[in-house]
Coordinates of C-alpha atoms (C1' of nucleotides) in Angstrom, one line a residue:
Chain I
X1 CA -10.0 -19.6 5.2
X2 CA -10.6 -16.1 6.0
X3 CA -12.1 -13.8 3.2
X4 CA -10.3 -11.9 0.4
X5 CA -10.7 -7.9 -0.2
X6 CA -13.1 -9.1 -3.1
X7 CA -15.1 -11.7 -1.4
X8 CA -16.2 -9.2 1.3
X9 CA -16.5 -6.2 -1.5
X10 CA -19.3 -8.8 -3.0
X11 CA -20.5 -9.2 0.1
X12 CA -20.9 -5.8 1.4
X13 CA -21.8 -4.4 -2.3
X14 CA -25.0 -7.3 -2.1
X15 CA -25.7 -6.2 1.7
X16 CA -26.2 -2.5 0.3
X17 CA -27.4 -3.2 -2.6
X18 CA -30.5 -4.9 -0.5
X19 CA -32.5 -1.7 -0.4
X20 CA -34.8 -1.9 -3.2
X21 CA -37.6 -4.9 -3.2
X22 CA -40.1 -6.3 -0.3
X23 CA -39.5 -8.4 2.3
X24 CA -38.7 -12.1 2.3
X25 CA -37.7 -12.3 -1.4
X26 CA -35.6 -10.0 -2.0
X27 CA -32.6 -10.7 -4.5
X28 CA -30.2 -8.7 -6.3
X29 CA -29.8 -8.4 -10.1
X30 CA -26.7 -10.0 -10.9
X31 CA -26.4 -6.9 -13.5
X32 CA -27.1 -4.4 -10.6
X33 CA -24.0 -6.6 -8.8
X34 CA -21.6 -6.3 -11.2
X35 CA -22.7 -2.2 -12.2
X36 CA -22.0 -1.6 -8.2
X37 CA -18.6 -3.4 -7.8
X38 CA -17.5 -1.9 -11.7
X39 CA -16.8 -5.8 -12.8
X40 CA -17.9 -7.3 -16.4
X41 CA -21.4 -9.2 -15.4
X42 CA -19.8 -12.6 -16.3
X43 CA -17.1 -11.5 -13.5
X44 CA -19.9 -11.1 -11.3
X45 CA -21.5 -14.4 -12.3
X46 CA -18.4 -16.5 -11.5
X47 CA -17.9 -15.3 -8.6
X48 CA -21.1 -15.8 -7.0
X49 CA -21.7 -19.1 -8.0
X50 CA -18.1 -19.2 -5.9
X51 CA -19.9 -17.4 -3.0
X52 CA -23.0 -19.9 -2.8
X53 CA -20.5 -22.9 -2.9
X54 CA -19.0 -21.7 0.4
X55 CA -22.5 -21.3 1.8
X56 CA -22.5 -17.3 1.9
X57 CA -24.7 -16.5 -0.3
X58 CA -27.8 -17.7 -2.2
X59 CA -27.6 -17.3 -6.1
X60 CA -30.3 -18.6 -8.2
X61 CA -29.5 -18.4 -11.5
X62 CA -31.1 -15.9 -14.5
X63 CA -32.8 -14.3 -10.4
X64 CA -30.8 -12.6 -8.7
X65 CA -28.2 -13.1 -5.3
X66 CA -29.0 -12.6 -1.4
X67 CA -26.8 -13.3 1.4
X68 CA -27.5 -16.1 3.8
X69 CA -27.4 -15.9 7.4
X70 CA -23.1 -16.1 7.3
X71 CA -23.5 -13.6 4.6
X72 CA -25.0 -11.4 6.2
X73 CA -22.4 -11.3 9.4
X74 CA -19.7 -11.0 7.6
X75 CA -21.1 -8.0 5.3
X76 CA -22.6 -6.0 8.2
X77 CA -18.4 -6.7 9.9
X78 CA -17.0 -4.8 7.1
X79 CA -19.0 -2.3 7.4
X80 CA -18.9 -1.6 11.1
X81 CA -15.1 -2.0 10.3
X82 CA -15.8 0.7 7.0
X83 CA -17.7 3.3 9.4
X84 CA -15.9 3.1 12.7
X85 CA -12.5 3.5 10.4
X86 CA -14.5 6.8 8.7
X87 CA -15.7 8.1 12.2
X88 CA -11.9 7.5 13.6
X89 CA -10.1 9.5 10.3
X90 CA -12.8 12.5 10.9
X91 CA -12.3 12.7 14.9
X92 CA -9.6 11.6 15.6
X93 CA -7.3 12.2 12.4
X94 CA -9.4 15.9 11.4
X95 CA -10.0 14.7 7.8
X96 CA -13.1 16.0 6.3
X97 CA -15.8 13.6 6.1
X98 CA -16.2 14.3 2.3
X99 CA -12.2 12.5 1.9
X100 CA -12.6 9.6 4.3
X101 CA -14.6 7.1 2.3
X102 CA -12.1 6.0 -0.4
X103 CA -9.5 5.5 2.2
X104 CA -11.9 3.7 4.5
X105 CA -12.3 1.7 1.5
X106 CA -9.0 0.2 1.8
X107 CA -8.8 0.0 5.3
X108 CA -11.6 -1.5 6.0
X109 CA -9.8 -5.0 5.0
X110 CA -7.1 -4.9 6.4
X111 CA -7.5 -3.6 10.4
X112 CA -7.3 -6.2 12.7
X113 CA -10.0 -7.1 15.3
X114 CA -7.7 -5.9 18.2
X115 CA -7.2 -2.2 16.2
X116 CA -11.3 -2.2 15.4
X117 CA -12.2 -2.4 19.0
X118 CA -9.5 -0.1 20.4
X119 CA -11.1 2.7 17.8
X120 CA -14.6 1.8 18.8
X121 CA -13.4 1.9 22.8
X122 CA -11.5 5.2 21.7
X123 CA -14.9 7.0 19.8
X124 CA -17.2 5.7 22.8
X125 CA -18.7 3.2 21.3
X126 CA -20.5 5.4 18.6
X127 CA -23.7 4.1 17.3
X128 CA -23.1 6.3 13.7
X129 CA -20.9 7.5 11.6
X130 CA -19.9 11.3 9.9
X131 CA -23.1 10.3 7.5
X132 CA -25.6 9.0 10.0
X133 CA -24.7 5.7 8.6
X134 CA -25.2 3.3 11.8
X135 CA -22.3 1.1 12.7
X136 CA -23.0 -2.2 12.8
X137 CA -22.2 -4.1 16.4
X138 CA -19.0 -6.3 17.2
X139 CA -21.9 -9.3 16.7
X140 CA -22.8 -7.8 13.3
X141 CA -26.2 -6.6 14.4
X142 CA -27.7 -3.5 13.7
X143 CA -30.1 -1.0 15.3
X144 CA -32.0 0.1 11.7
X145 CA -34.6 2.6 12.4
X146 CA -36.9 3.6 9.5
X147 CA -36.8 7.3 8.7
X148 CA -37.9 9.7 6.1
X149 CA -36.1 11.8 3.6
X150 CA -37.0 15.4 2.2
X151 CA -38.8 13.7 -0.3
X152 CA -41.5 11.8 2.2
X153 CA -41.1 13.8 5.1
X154 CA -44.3 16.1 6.2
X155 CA -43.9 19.8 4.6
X156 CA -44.1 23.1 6.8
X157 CA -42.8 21.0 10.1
X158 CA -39.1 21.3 11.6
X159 CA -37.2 17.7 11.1
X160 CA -33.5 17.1 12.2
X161 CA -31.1 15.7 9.7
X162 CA -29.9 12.3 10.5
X163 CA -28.0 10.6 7.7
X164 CA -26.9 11.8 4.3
X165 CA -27.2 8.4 2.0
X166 CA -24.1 9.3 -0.8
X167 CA -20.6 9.2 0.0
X168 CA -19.3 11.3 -2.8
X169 CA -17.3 13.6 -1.8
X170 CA -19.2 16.3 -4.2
X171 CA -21.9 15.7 -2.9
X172 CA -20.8 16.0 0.5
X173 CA -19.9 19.2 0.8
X174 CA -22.3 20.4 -0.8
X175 CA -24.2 19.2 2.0
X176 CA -21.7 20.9 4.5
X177 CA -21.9 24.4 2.7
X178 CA -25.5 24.3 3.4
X179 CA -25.9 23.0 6.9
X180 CA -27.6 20.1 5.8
X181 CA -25.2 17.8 8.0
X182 CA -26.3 15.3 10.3
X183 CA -27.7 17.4 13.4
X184 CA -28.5 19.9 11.3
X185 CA -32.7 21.2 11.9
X186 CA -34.3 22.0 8.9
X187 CA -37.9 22.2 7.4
X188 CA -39.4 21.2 3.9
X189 CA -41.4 24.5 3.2
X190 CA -42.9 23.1 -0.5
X191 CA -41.9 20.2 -3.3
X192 CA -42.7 20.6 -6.9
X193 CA -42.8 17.2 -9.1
X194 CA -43.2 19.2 -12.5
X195 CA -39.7 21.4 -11.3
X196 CA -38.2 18.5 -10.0
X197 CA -37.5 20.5 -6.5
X198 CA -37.6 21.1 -3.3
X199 CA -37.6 23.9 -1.4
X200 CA -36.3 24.1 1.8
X201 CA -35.7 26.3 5.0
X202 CA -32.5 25.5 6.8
X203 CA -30.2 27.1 9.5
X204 CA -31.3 30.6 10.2
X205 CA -34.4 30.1 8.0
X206 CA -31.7 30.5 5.0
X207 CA -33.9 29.6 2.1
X208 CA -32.8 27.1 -0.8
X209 CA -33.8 24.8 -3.6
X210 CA -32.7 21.3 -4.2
X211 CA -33.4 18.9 -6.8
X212 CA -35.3 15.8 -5.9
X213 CA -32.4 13.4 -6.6
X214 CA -30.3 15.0 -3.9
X215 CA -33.7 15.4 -1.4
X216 CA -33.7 11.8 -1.6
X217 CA -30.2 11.6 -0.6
X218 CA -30.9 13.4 2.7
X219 CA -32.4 11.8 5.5
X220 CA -34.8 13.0 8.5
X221 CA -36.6 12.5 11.3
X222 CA -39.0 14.8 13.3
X223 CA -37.2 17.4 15.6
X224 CA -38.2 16.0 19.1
X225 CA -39.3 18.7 21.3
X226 CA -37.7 17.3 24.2
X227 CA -34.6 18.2 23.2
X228 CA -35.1 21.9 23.0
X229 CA -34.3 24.6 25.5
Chain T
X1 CA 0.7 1.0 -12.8
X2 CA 1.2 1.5 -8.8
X3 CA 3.2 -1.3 -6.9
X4 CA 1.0 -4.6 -5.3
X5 CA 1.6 -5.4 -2.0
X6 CA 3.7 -8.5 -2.8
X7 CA 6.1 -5.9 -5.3
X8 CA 6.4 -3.8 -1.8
X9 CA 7.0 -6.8 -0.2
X10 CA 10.0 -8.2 -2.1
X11 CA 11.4 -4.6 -2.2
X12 CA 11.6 -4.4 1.7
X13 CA 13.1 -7.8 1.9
X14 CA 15.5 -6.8 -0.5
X15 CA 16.4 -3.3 1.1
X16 CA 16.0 -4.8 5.1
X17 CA 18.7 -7.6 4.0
X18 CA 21.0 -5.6 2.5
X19 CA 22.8 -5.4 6.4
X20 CA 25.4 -8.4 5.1
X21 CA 28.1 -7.5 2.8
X22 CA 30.6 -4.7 2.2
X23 CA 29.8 -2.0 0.0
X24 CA 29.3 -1.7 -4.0
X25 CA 28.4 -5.2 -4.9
X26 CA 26.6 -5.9 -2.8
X27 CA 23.7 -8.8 -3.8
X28 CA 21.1 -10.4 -1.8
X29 CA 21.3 -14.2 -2.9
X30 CA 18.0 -15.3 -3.9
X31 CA 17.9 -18.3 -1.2
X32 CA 17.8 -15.4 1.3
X33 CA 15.3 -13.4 0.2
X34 CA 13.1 -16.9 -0.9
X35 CA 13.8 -17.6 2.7
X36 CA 12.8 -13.8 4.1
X37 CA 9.5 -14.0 2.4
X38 CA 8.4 -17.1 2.8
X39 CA 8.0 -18.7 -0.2
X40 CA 9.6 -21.2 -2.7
X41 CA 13.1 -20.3 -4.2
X42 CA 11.2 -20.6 -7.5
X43 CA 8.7 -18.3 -7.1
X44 CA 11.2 -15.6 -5.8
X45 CA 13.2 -15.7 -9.4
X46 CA 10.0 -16.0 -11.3
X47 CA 9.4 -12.7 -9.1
X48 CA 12.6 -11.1 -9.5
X49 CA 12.9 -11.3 -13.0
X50 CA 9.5 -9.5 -12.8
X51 CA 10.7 -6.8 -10.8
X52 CA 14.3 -6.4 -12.9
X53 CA 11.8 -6.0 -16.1
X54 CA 9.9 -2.9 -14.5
X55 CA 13.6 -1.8 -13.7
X56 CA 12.9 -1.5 -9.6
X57 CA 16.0 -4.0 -9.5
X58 CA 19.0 -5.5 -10.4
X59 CA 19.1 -9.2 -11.2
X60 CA 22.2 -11.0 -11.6
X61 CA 21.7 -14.6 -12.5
X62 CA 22.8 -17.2 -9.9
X63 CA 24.3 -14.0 -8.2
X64 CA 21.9 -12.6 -6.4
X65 CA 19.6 -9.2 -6.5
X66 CA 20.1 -5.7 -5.7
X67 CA 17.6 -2.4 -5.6
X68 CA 17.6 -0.3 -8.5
X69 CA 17.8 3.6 -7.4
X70 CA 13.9 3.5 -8.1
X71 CA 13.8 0.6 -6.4
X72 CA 15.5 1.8 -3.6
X73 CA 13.0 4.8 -3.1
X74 CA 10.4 2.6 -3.2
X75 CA 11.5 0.4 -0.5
X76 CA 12.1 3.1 1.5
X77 CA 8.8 5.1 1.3
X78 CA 7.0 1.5 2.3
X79 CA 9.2 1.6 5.1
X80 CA 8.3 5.0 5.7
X81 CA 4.8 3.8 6.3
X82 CA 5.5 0.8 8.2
X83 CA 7.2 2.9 10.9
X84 CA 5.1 5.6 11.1
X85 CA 2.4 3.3 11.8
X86 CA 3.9 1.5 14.2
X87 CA 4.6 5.1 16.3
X88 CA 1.2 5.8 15.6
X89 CA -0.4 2.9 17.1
X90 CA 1.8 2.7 19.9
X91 CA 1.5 6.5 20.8
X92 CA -2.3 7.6 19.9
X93 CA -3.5 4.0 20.0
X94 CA -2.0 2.9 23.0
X95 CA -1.3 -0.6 21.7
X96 CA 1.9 -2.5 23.1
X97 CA 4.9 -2.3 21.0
X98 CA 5.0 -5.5 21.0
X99 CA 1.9 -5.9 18.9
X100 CA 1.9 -3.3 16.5
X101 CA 4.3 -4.9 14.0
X102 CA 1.9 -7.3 12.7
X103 CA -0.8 -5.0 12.2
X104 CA 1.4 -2.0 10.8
X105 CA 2.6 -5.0 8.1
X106 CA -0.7 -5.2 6.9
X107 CA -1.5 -0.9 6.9
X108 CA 1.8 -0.3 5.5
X109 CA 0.1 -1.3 1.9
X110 CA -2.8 0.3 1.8
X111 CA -2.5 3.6 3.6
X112 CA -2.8 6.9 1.4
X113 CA -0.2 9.6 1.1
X114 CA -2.6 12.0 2.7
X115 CA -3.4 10.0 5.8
X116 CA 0.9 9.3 6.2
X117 CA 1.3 12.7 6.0
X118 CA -1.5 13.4 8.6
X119 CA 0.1 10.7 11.0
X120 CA 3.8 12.5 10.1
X121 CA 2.6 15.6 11.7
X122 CA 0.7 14.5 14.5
X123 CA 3.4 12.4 15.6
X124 CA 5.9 15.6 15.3
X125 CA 7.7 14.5 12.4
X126 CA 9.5 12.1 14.3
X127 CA 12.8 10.2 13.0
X128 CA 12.9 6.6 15.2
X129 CA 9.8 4.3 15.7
X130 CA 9.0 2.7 18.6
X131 CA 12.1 0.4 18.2
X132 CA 14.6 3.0 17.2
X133 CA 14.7 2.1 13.7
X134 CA 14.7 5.4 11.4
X135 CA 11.8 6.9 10.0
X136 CA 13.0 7.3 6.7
X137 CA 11.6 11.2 4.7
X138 CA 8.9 11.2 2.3
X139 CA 11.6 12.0 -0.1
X140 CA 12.7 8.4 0.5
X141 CA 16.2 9.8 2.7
X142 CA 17.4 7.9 5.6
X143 CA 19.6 9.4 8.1
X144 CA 21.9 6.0 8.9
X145 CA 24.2 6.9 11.5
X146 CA 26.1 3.5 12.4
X147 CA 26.3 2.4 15.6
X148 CA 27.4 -0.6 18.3
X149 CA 25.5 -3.3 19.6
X150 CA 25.8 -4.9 23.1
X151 CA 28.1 -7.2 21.3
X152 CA 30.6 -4.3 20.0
X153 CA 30.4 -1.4 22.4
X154 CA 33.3 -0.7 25.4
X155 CA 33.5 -2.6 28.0
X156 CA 32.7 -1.0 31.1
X157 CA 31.4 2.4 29.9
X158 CA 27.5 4.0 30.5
X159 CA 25.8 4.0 27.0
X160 CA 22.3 4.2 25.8
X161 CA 20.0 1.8 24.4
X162 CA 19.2 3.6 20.3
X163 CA 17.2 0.3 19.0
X164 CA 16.4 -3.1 18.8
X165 CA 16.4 -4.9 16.1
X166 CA 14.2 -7.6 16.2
X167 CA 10.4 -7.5 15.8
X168 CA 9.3 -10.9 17.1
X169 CA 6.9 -10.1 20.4
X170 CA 8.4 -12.7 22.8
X171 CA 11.9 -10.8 21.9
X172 CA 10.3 -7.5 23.0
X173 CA 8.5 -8.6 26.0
X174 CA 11.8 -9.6 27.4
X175 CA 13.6 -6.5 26.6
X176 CA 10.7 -4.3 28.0
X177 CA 10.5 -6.3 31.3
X178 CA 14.4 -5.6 31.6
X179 CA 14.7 -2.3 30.7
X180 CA 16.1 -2.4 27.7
X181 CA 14.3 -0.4 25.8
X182 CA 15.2 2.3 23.8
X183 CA 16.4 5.2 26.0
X184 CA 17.5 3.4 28.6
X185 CA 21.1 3.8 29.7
X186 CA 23.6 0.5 30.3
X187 CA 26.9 -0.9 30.7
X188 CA 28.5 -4.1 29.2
X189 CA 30.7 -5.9 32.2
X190 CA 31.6 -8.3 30.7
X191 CA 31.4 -10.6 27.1
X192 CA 32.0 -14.4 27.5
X193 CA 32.7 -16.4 24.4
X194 CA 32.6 -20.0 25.6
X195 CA 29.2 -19.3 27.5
X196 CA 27.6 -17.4 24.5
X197 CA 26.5 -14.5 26.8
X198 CA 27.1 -11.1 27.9
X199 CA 26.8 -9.5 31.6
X200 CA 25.0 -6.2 31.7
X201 CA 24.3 -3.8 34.7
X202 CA 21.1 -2.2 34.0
X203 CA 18.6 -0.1 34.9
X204 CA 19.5 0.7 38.7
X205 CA 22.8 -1.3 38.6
X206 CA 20.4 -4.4 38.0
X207 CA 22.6 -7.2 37.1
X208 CA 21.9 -9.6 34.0
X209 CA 23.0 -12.1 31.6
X210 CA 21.8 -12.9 28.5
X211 CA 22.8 -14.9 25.2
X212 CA 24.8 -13.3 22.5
X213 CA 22.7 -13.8 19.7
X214 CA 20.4 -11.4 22.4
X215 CA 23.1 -9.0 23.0
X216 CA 23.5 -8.5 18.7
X217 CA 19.7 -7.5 18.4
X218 CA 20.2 -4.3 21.0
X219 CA 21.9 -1.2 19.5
X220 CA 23.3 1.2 21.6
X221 CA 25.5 4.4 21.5
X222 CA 28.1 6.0 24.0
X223 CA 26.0 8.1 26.8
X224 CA 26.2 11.6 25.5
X225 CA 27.9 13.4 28.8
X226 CA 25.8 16.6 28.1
X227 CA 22.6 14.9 28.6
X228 CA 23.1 14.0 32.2
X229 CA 22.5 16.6 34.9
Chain R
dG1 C1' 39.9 -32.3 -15.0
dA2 C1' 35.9 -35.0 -13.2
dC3 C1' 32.6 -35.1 -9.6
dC4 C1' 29.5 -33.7 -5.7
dA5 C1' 26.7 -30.7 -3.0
dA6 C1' 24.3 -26.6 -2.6
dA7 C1' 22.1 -23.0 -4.7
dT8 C1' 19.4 -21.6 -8.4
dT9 C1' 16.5 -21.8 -12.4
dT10 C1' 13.1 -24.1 -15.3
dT11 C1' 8.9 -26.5 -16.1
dG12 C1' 4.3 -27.6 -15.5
dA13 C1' 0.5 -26.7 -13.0
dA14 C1' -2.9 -24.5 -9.6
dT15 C1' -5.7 -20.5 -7.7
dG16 C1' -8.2 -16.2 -7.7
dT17 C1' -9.7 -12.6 -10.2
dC18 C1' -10.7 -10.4 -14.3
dC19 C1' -12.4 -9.4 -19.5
dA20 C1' -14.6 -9.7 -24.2
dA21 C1' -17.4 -11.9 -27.0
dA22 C1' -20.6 -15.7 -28.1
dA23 C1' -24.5 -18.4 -26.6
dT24 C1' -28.5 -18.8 -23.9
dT25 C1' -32.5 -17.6 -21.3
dA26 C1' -36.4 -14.7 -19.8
dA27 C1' -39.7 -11.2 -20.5
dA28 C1' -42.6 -8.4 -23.2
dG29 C1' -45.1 -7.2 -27.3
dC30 C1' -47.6 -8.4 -31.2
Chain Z
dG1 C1' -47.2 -18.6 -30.1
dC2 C1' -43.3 -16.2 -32.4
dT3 C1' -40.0 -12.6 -32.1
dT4 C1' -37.2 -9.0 -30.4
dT5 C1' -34.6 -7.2 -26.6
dA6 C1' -32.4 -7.1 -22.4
dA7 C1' -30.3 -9.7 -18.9
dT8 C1' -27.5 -13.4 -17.9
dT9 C1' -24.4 -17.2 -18.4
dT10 C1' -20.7 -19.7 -20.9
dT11 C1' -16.5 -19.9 -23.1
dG12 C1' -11.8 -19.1 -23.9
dG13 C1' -8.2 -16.6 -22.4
dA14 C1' -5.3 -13.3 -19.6
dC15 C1' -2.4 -11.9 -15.5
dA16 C1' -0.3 -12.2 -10.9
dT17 C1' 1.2 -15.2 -7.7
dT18 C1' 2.2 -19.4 -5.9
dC19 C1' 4.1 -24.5 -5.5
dA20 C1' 6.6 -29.0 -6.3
dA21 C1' 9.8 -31.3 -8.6
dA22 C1' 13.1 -31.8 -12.4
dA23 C1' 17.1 -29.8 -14.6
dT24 C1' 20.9 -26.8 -14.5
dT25 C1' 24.8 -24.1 -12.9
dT26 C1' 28.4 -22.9 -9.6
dG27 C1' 32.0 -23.6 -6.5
dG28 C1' 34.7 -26.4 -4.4
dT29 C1' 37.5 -31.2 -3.7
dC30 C1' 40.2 -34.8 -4.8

DNA sequence: GACCAAATTTTGAATGTCCAAAATTAAAGC
DNA sequence: GCTTTAATTTTGGACATTCAAAATTTGGTC
C-alpha cells in the first residue's frame, strides 16, 4: 500500500522537524508535530500511533515521535521529489524561487518515479536546490555537510552563502534584493546581542543590518580561496 | 470550497461520455459513468446527488446525469490541464506519448493556474495534444470541429490523420509503429464488414489491415490540397 | 395487466482524516 | 508530597469516499 499525501506530510514534517536535540535520542514533541503540519494535537496523536503500527515510525507516548529506518527513506524521497520539482519550476519553467515552494508542495506527491528521474537527468543531477537545500539521492541518502550561519560564523572574514533555511516567499526575496542568495560572498563585519543585529558587508561592500532571526536563516561557509581568480 | 480530485474526476467522465446521443437531452446513464470510473453503481449516485446539490450537474433520477453550465466549465478547464500536460511532457520532457497519460492523470489535479499558464505559453499556446484531442481555452472554450474516422471517411481519397482517440499504451504503440500518428497522411481502400477490418495504404503506399473497432479510434480529415507542394 | 430482467437506488457499514472538548499525565514549584 | 500548568491523549463525532447486498423502479414481453 503506497503512502497517502498525509502520511508522507507526517513523515517529511517529523524528518525536518529533527533539527533541534542531540544525537541518538532525539524525538519530536507531538505538540511541535501537529503546530508544523497546522492539525489539532489529537489529529496528530491518532495518526502517529497509525504510523508506528505500520513500522515507520517510533511513537512513545506523552515523548515524542522519530522515524525508523523505513521512515526515514521514505521522508528524505519526498523531499528529493519536493527539491528537484523546486529546482526544475526555477530552471526550467523561469518561476522565481520565492513562488515554487507551495506548488512543489503539491507536486511533490504526485510525480511519478519515471518523471522524477527524467527532471533529475534533465538538471544534471543537481546536488541542491534554489535554497542550498541538498537533494536527497534516488536511495534516499544524503550528503549533509555542517555549516555555519551569520549568527556563528567568524566576524571580519569573507564567507559564501550556501543555503537560505525559510521558504517563505517574503522572506525570500528579501534575500534576493540584497544578494544574499546562495553564491552570493559576503562578510559579517559586527553582531550586537543587546540590538538584536547583525551587520553585514555584502556585494560591492554594500553595507546592511539584519536582525538575528533572519541571520540565523542564512547559511555560510568560508569563501575557499581556490576558487578565486 | 475548491473541487477534490474525485469531483474533477466524475466531471470529466461525465463531459468525455457525452460522445453518445443526439443533442439536447442528452444524459449519461449512471451504469456508464459507474462503469468509466471504476467504481460501484452505488457510490456513483451517492456521488451524483452530491454533485447535483453543489449545482455542477443535472441529475435525473433513473435517467441519467448531465453537466450543469458550471459544471461544464469545470470539466473543461481539468481537461485543459490534462492536455497541456500531456504536450508538455511529451515535448520539453521527452517522455513517449504513450506514457504520459497516466502521469498527466495524476498532475491534472494538482497543478496551479500559474504554472498552466507558464506551460500554455511555452508550448505556444497550442490547440491539439499529443493525440489531436483539443486543448480546450482557459476560458473553458473548445473549438469542436467534427470530423471522420477511418471508419466514415471516402473511400479511395488522401486524408490526414487529426487524432486518436484512445489513450491505452499498447493502442498507441501500434499506431506509432504504423504511422498513424497524427499528421500523417492516408487512404481507406477498402472497408470489409464480414471480416471486421479495414485496408489502408499508408505511409509510403505501405499496405495494412486492421480491425474496425481500430479503424473508429483514428480520426482523420480530407488532405487540405493547399498544403502539398 | 402481470411478470421478468436490467438498471438504479437505498441501506448499512468501513476507511482515512479531521476537530473540539474532556480527561489524563508529566513536570515544575512550593 | 501536593498543586498548578502545560502537554498530551481520549472520546465522541463529522465529512468524503467507498463497497456489498438488499430493495426498488423501469421497460419491455407475453
Amino acid at each position: 500500500m503506497l503512502p497517502s499525501s498525509t502520511v508522507e506530510n507526517y513523515l517529511k514534517a517529523i524528518y525536518l522537524g529533527e533539527g533541534y536535540l542531540a544525537e541518538g535520542q532525539r524525538l519530536m514533541p507531538m505538540g511541535q508535530l501537529a503546530a508544523a503540519l497546522g492539525v489539532a494535537p489529537g489529529t496528530a496523536t491518532t495518526m502517529v500511533k497509525a504510523l508506528a503500527e505500520s513500522g515507520l515510525v517510533e511513537y512513545e507516548p506523552y515523548n515524542g515521535v522519530r522515524l525508523s529506518a523505513a521512515g526515514e527513506k521514505l521522508a528524505a524521497l519526498v523531499l528529493r521529489r519536493h527539491r528537484l520539482i523546486e529546482l526544475f519550476l526555477v530552471r526550467v519553467m523561469g518561476l522565481g524561487w520565492d513562488e515554487v515552494h507551495d506548488e512543489a508542495e503539491q507536486l511533490e506527491h504526485h510525480v511519478s518515479d519515471r518523471l522524477i528521474e527524467r527532471i533529475d537527468e534533465m538538471l544534471g543531477r543537481p546536488e541542491v536546490d534554489p535554497h542550498g537545500d541538498p537533494i536527497p539521492g534516488a536511495d534516499g541518502r544524503v550528503a549533509r555537510h555542517e555549516s555555519d550561519t551569520l549568527l556563528t560564523c567568524p566576524l571580519g572574514e569573507r564567507v559564501t552563502v550556501t543555503r537560505v533555511t525559510d521558504q517563505e516567499a517574503p522572506f525570500l526575496r528579501f534575500i534576493e534584493q540584497h544578494h544574499l542568495m546562495p553564491g552570493e560572498s559576503i562578510e559579517v563585519e559586527a553582531r550586537d546581542e543587546v540590538s538584536d543585529s547583525v551587520r553585514l558587508k555584502g556585494r560591492g561592500n554594500q553595507r546592511m543590518t539584519i536582525g538575528m532571526r533572519a541571520a540565523s536563516k542564512v547559511r555560510v561557509s568560508a569563501s575557499d580561496a581556490s576558487s578565486r581568480g
